[in-house]
XYZ file of C-alpha atoms in Angstrom:
525
model
C 113.201 92.331 96.897
C 112.690 94.942 99.537
C 109.090 95.180 100.612
C 107.555 98.631 101.089
C 105.547 99.226 104.228
C 102.795 101.597 103.247
C 104.215 103.122 100.089
C 107.863 103.651 100.860
C 109.511 101.112 103.091
C 107.533 98.466 103.218
C 128.639 72.673 82.548
C 128.020 69.214 83.193
C 124.949 67.839 81.404
C 123.572 66.031 84.462
C 123.910 69.138 86.608
C 121.875 71.112 84.118
C 119.200 68.437 83.945
C 118.862 68.204 87.711
C 118.275 71.942 87.894
C 115.208 71.904 85.651
C 111.885 71.869 87.449
C 108.184 72.199 86.743
C 105.199 72.552 88.997
C 103.757 69.142 89.947
C 101.396 67.916 87.239
C 102.575 70.465 84.672
C 101.513 69.804 81.096
C 103.986 72.122 79.373
C 107.465 73.520 79.802
C 107.612 76.961 78.217
C 110.795 77.413 76.204
C 110.394 81.012 75.057
C 108.060 83.995 75.269
C 107.804 86.753 72.671
C 105.624 89.608 73.895
C 104.727 92.384 71.458
C 103.048 95.121 73.505
C 101.512 98.350 72.187
C 101.049 101.265 74.597
C 99.504 104.681 74.117
C 98.910 107.964 75.938
C 95.183 108.261 75.179
C 94.050 105.513 77.568
C 95.276 102.529 79.586
C 94.365 99.887 77.031
C 97.282 97.728 75.977
C 97.354 95.597 72.846
C 99.358 92.405 72.983
C 100.509 89.633 70.746
C 102.218 86.856 72.658
C 104.052 83.988 71.011
C 104.426 81.173 73.520
C 106.731 78.310 72.544
C 106.259 75.271 74.747
C 107.416 71.690 75.008
C 104.684 69.239 76.001
C 105.530 67.056 78.963
C 102.612 64.711 78.379
C 100.095 63.966 75.660
C 96.971 66.058 76.093
C 93.908 67.455 74.365
C 93.929 70.664 76.387
C 96.280 72.870 78.369
C 96.134 76.160 80.221
C 98.021 79.419 80.448
C 97.576 81.935 83.237
C 95.817 85.108 82.085
C 93.419 87.327 84.024
C 90.212 87.753 82.044
C 87.997 90.787 81.985
C 86.122 91.542 85.203
C 82.857 93.364 85.880
C 84.670 96.696 85.772
C 85.846 96.028 82.231
C 89.465 95.570 83.280
C 91.511 92.508 82.400
C 92.673 90.849 79.210
C 90.383 89.692 76.391
C 91.847 87.216 73.898
C 90.580 87.899 70.371
C 92.549 85.293 68.409
C 94.767 82.266 68.965
C 96.691 80.570 66.181
C 99.331 77.927 65.546
C 101.243 78.213 62.270
C 98.595 80.611 61.029
C 95.679 78.262 61.738
C 93.042 79.152 64.331
C 93.032 77.118 67.542
C 89.963 76.767 69.727
C 90.171 78.377 73.156
C 88.089 79.605 76.067
C 88.758 82.088 78.859
C 87.671 82.189 82.452
C 88.556 84.697 85.152
C 92.154 83.543 85.519
C 92.951 81.034 82.760
C 93.273 80.791 79.010
C 92.224 77.241 78.100
C 93.683 76.064 74.776
C 91.926 73.122 73.154
C 94.410 71.332 70.960
C 95.818 67.829 70.868
C 99.556 67.614 71.491
C 101.903 64.690 71.955
C 104.447 64.406 74.757
C 107.896 65.606 73.681
C 106.678 67.847 70.853
C 107.234 71.602 70.722
C 104.534 74.032 69.591
C 104.293 77.815 69.222
C 101.002 79.617 69.776
C 100.307 83.223 68.805
C 97.827 84.869 71.166
C 96.285 88.228 70.286
C 94.687 90.092 73.167
C 93.917 93.517 74.584
C 92.618 95.175 77.721
C 93.356 97.321 80.767
C 95.652 95.550 83.233
C 94.205 95.148 86.707
C 97.746 94.707 88.035
C 101.162 93.495 86.910
C 101.740 96.373 84.499
C 101.367 99.524 86.569
C 100.186 102.435 84.416
C 100.267 105.679 86.379
C 102.133 108.961 86.812
C 105.385 109.468 88.662
C 106.212 112.042 91.319
C 106.797 114.576 88.522
C 103.293 113.964 87.097
C 104.678 112.213 84.024
C 102.997 109.084 82.657
C 104.827 105.794 83.210
C 104.421 102.052 82.597
C 106.217 99.582 84.872
C 105.996 95.801 85.031
C 105.572 94.580 88.604
C 105.022 90.820 88.472
C 105.973 89.344 91.853
C 104.754 86.863 92.830
C 102.073 85.700 90.397
C 100.937 89.026 88.909
C 102.421 88.596 85.413
C 99.146 86.920 84.408
C 97.420 90.288 84.677
C 99.007 91.441 81.421
C 100.940 88.484 79.957
C 99.643 85.037 78.947
C 102.136 82.735 80.661
C 102.832 79.957 83.119
C 102.994 82.185 86.180
C 105.034 79.915 88.424
C 108.743 80.128 89.358
C 109.405 76.517 88.339
C 108.702 77.216 84.653
C 111.560 79.382 83.391
C 111.966 80.582 79.829
C 113.847 83.071 77.678
C 111.888 86.201 76.773
C 111.628 89.013 74.246
C 109.716 92.271 74.589
C 108.814 94.316 71.515
C 107.288 97.533 72.815
C 105.521 100.009 70.549
C 104.900 103.302 72.342
C 104.815 107.053 71.750
C 108.258 108.144 70.567
C 109.051 110.343 73.555
C 109.373 107.306 75.843
C 112.467 105.235 76.507
C 112.017 101.531 77.168
C 114.066 99.236 79.395
C 113.529 95.501 79.825
C 115.325 92.229 80.500
C 118.292 91.358 78.317
C 119.871 93.484 75.615
C 118.296 96.084 73.382
C 118.642 94.658 69.893
C 116.606 97.186 67.916
C 115.002 100.599 68.161
C 112.985 101.873 65.225
C 111.010 105.063 64.618
C 107.515 104.347 63.306
C 104.927 106.524 61.568
C 102.550 108.487 63.767
C 105.276 109.645 66.188
C 105.735 106.141 67.591
C 108.751 103.974 68.286
C 109.400 100.223 68.456
C 111.954 98.989 70.993
C 113.030 95.350 70.985
C 114.706 93.736 74.007
C 115.798 90.092 74.173
C 116.921 87.946 77.105
C 118.352 84.511 76.273
C 118.769 83.374 79.898
C 115.924 81.375 81.422
C 113.786 83.511 83.745
C 110.736 82.979 85.939
C 107.830 85.272 85.064
C 108.132 87.062 88.417
C 111.218 88.928 87.121
C 110.202 89.539 83.483
C 109.477 93.259 83.013
C 109.377 96.383 80.936
C 109.815 99.939 82.144
C 108.512 102.724 79.910
C 108.967 106.364 80.906
C 110.707 109.608 80.061
C 114.121 108.475 81.278
C 117.536 110.024 81.511
C 120.055 107.241 80.874
C 123.732 106.915 81.794
C 126.370 104.201 81.679
C 127.762 104.096 85.224
C 130.612 101.785 84.209
C 131.465 98.339 82.887
C 132.911 96.293 85.769
C 134.286 93.013 84.471
C 132.861 93.795 81.055
C 129.223 93.980 82.233
C 127.639 97.312 81.273
C 125.852 98.957 84.211
C 123.192 101.498 83.266
C 121.176 104.003 85.259
C 117.625 104.888 84.209
C 116.104 107.764 86.171
C 113.518 110.453 85.615
C 115.142 113.509 83.975
C 114.275 115.751 86.913
C 116.254 113.447 89.237
C 119.220 112.632 87.037
C 121.876 114.517 89.022
C 121.026 112.689 92.261
C 120.167 109.428 90.532
C 123.328 109.160 88.465
C 125.332 109.718 91.657
C 123.468 107.429 94.064
C 122.945 104.545 91.619
C 126.619 104.519 90.578
C 127.458 102.467 93.689
C 126.310 99.444 91.649
C 129.690 99.448 89.898
C 131.314 98.707 93.265
C 128.783 96.114 94.431
C 128.613 94.016 91.256
C 132.284 92.940 91.092
C 132.286 92.132 94.824
C 129.626 89.486 94.253
C 131.084 88.264 90.963
C 134.401 87.536 92.672
C 132.751 85.370 95.320
C 129.713 83.778 93.653
C 130.477 83.484 89.967
C 129.893 85.315 86.676
C 127.003 87.757 86.510
C 124.053 85.847 85.026
C 123.018 88.521 82.511
C 124.595 90.637 79.789
C 123.745 93.990 81.344
C 122.539 95.463 84.608
C 120.120 98.384 84.568
C 119.124 100.139 87.797
C 115.806 101.868 87.265
C 113.889 104.538 89.173
C 110.313 103.334 88.965
C 106.784 103.079 90.259
C 106.728 99.761 92.115
C 104.863 98.462 95.160
C 108.223 97.331 96.529
C 111.200 99.316 97.770
C 113.233 97.370 95.273
C 112.325 94.618 92.834
C 115.010 92.306 91.479
C 113.831 92.015 87.870
C 116.549 90.160 85.969
C 119.102 92.595 84.588
C 116.654 95.482 85.111
C 116.194 96.217 88.815
C 113.389 98.603 89.784
C 113.658 100.920 92.814
C 111.091 103.139 94.488
C 110.838 106.699 93.224
C 112.587 108.540 96.049
C 115.428 106.032 96.250
C 117.586 108.375 94.166
C 117.806 110.709 97.188
C 118.472 107.976 99.760
C 122.258 108.318 99.599
C 122.725 106.521 102.930
C 120.390 103.587 102.374
C 120.881 103.069 98.654
C 124.022 100.964 98.960
C 122.414 98.278 101.134
C 119.190 98.315 99.083
C 121.129 97.974 95.844
C 123.330 95.207 97.288
C 120.184 93.284 98.222
C 118.674 93.557 94.744
C 121.937 92.824 92.940
C 122.437 89.709 95.092
C 119.006 88.575 93.901
C 120.315 88.400 90.344
C 122.095 85.200 91.366
C 119.602 84.111 94.041
C 115.978 84.257 93.019
C 116.514 85.164 89.374
C 119.222 82.854 88.019
C 118.634 80.211 90.704
C 114.932 80.185 91.550
C 112.896 78.362 94.164
C 110.919 75.327 92.968
C 107.860 76.557 94.840
C 106.940 79.424 97.121
C 107.559 77.505 100.355
C 111.262 77.894 99.627
C 111.176 81.653 98.982
C 113.853 82.069 101.667
C 116.301 80.807 99.030
C 115.657 84.154 97.347
C 115.113 86.537 100.244
C 117.326 84.943 102.885
C 120.222 84.804 100.427
C 119.739 88.427 99.353
C 119.546 89.513 103.004
C 122.707 87.708 104.055
C 124.667 88.541 100.920
C 123.928 92.197 101.671
C 125.257 91.726 105.185
C 128.378 90.022 103.862
C 128.990 92.765 101.324
C 128.689 95.413 104.052
C 130.967 93.363 106.325
C 133.543 93.143 103.549
C 133.247 96.846 102.818
C 132.911 98.367 106.294
C 134.101 95.713 108.745
C 132.884 93.005 111.128
C 131.125 95.421 113.495
C 128.713 96.338 110.705
C 127.780 92.680 110.302
C 127.293 92.250 114.037
C 125.028 95.252 114.371
C 122.879 94.145 111.456
C 122.616 90.600 112.822
C 121.609 91.933 116.242
C 118.898 94.052 114.666
C 117.693 91.137 112.545
C 117.585 88.875 115.604
C 115.257 91.271 117.421
C 113.077 91.483 114.318
C 112.812 87.687 114.090
C 111.765 87.304 117.720
C 109.171 90.045 117.342
C 107.756 88.335 114.262
C 107.494 84.989 116.066
C 105.138 86.580 118.585
C 102.770 87.468 115.738
C 103.212 84.364 113.584
C 105.021 81.254 114.772
C 105.977 79.103 111.795
C 109.058 77.492 110.235
C 111.009 79.222 107.484
C 109.987 76.493 105.017
C 106.306 77.071 105.678
C 104.504 74.374 103.695
C 101.296 74.928 105.697
C 101.005 78.597 104.683
C 97.569 79.413 103.242
C 97.442 83.205 103.245
C 97.961 85.818 100.507
C 101.209 85.316 98.598
C 102.498 88.748 99.589
C 102.551 87.608 103.236
C 105.269 85.081 102.406
C 107.582 88.082 102.199
C 108.006 88.070 105.940
C 110.757 88.184 108.530
C 111.171 84.412 108.396
C 112.053 84.531 104.691
C 114.324 87.574 104.976
C 115.955 87.939 108.381
C 115.692 84.375 109.672
C 116.724 82.945 106.308
C 119.742 85.241 106.386
C 120.546 84.225 109.959
C 120.467 80.534 109.038
C 123.026 81.190 106.306
C 125.178 83.040 108.848
C 125.115 80.091 111.246
C 125.815 77.727 108.354
C 128.864 79.793 107.448
C 130.119 79.604 111.024
C 129.417 75.856 111.181
C 131.271 74.744 108.049
C 133.771 77.606 107.829
C 134.160 80.597 105.556
C 136.034 78.818 102.755
C 133.596 75.901 102.562
C 130.632 78.271 102.753
C 131.719 80.331 99.752
C 132.637 77.156 97.870
C 129.139 75.836 98.509
C 127.521 79.118 97.461
C 129.464 79.152 94.200
C 128.653 75.493 93.500
C 124.975 76.035 94.279
C 124.817 78.882 91.770
C 126.802 76.954 89.165
C 124.555 73.882 89.354
C 121.176 75.662 89.468
C 121.833 78.700 87.282
C 118.922 78.914 84.852
C 116.957 76.373 86.881
C 115.285 75.768 90.218
C 116.197 74.429 93.622
C 114.611 73.729 96.956
C 116.023 73.730 100.472
C 117.170 70.120 100.277
C 119.102 70.837 97.066
C 121.033 73.550 98.878
C 121.682 71.216 101.816
C 123.247 68.570 99.600
C 125.550 71.118 97.978
C 126.612 72.508 101.356
C 127.169 69.042 102.811
C 129.589 68.266 100.027
C 131.384 71.610 100.383
C 131.660 71.320 104.155
C 132.245 67.570 104.348
C 129.596 67.163 107.037
C 126.007 65.955 107.487
C 123.661 68.948 107.728
C 120.261 67.244 107.977
C 119.811 68.052 111.646
C 121.029 71.630 111.159
C 118.620 72.331 108.271
C 115.690 70.636 110.023
C 115.987 72.538 113.287
C 116.594 75.970 111.812
C 114.427 75.871 108.683
C 111.688 73.308 109.294
C 111.075 73.971 112.987
C 109.266 77.029 114.310
C 110.849 79.162 117.001
C 114.382 79.432 118.387
C 116.486 78.354 121.388
C 115.495 80.160 124.600
C 118.431 79.938 126.938
C 118.629 80.608 130.667
C 122.261 80.801 131.743
C 123.391 80.632 135.369
C 126.785 80.344 137.045
C 128.334 78.841 140.176
C 131.758 79.842 141.506
C 133.990 77.146 142.998
C 136.440 78.816 145.358
C 138.480 75.654 145.860
C 139.675 75.251 142.277
C 138.859 78.835 141.181
C 136.507 77.855 138.392
C 133.046 78.949 137.404
C 130.472 76.392 136.301
C 128.192 77.771 133.595
C 124.787 76.108 133.280
C 122.910 76.404 129.992
C 119.218 75.567 130.259
C 117.089 75.299 127.108
C 113.593 76.461 128.028
C 111.764 75.627 124.792
C 110.042 72.253 124.427
C 112.560 70.522 122.141
C 116.320 71.028 122.609
C 118.360 72.457 119.765
C 121.915 71.485 118.867
C 124.376 74.351 118.476
C 127.717 75.823 119.440
C 127.566 78.505 122.140
C 130.353 81.043 122.479
C 131.107 82.824 125.744
C 133.738 85.403 126.529
C 134.989 84.888 130.097
C 137.364 87.574 131.363
C 138.340 88.320 127.783
C 138.980 84.716 126.727
C 136.696 83.040 124.190
C 135.253 79.617 124.994
C 133.037 77.401 122.852
C 130.838 74.576 124.030
C 128.606 72.185 122.132
C 125.015 72.181 123.381
C 122.498 69.458 122.527
C 120.642 68.618 125.753
C 118.059 70.482 127.806
C 120.774 71.239 130.377
C 124.476 71.608 129.617
C 127.194 72.543 132.129
C 130.850 73.356 131.575
C 133.509 74.913 133.766
C 136.290 77.401 133.033
C 139.107 78.795 135.210
C 138.616 82.347 136.469
C 140.638 84.889 138.403
C 137.840 86.005 140.748
C 134.406 85.096 142.081
C 132.791 87.626 139.750
C 134.254 87.076 136.296
C 133.008 89.130 133.370
C 130.971 86.868 131.092
C 129.605 87.871 127.699
C 127.210 85.480 125.989
C 127.509 85.084 122.204
C 129.965 87.984 121.922
C 130.421 87.585 118.165
C 126.669 87.366 117.441
C 126.767 83.871 115.957
C 123.684 82.214 117.480
C 120.023 82.866 116.795
C 118.853 82.499 120.393
C 117.404 84.565 123.221
C 119.362 84.742 126.487
C 118.490 85.379 130.120
C 120.992 85.283 132.967
């Protein structure tokens, strides 16, 4: 996901079992959602019929689904009926929950049909685009699906999903998965049925309904890549979005098979610059004309299909596993496409951003103490610092081991959930080294190394002693690279003060600190 500032920029059986996760204390594990949604042009009222199929994790007389009820302004969802196998089930609603009163036994599976209607307060954005045409776009991150869909609105509960959208016939509909039916209905309406069999978190379940121009940009590796743009922008959009056919196979080659059966890139109305909805990525309206920036934005969102969508965080504290991965995978794609200098320049820019953010909010990347609005978790710690940690991990264990670990991480947790420790264990195995200290200092400790570096020339043996002083309270452990008169030296640093000497040709050798941009630290000489 790329956040918009203001409006614009802001397998093996055991492996599969270990990847499954639920929120602590969860009563149900949703297996499948079937959302039948009716839209119209006369008003913003939606009619819904949701079939929620869930496995009960414990015996209970009552369970809850997330659903925003009607507020004082008359917006929100009102449930009018709830049935199981055609029989009414007792329920109540409050401002944010649908409480279902029914006895269920642990291990059993039940399907509930929920009929509801209302004007979404959020989640499904009903508005007009820049061409004054009416549009409907799902926008669920992080926990906004509940504003129009009865669900378990938490990333740990993943399920397959179907959308059956009835709308005026002039609209085209895009959603997760594959389009399995499109049927003209009486009254100048149309039913479009999309189905996704992969397990998704609700944050990336969406529909997009608009007057679209649609093109097939290509089928790299057998995965169809589609472009959905507003008709007025199709010439620019078909051109700028086509770069997806180059990005997708680059990631497939290194990470593993694409998790979904199609990839649609969609011009949309979203509060984000890009939103990584599974197999149906939404981009901000004017993105079609951003020919320079579109490649990096699209690389970020496509990387999310593996990281965040297919492999999802177990809870929001670990959101860097989505955003840090997407940030660094973008950098790696651009390095592979345009060279190492591109990676260096992006890392330098990200490093400055991280240090600026620390002055406003000093916290670890895995921020379990965070209490603010969910949207504020999309910060420079999750994106840039998370990406930087992956860069240093790659340098620590080596390129081959890093990519092996990335591929294994995706393979084990595809369709499931992971936390930071799960990633550590995978990377330890790939790299053959203990990474506890590395993960703790970079991800669970606030701040960064602040290094003061001085030098002393010894005329007798023609060497220079380089003194590395860590100014922060607790010393970090890391490898520091220095280029001395064109020769690269590496030294291991773990104490408050570290000194090492190198031969030099003069009393004033040229010294460059961290010449390859491999350390997240600030330097003063």
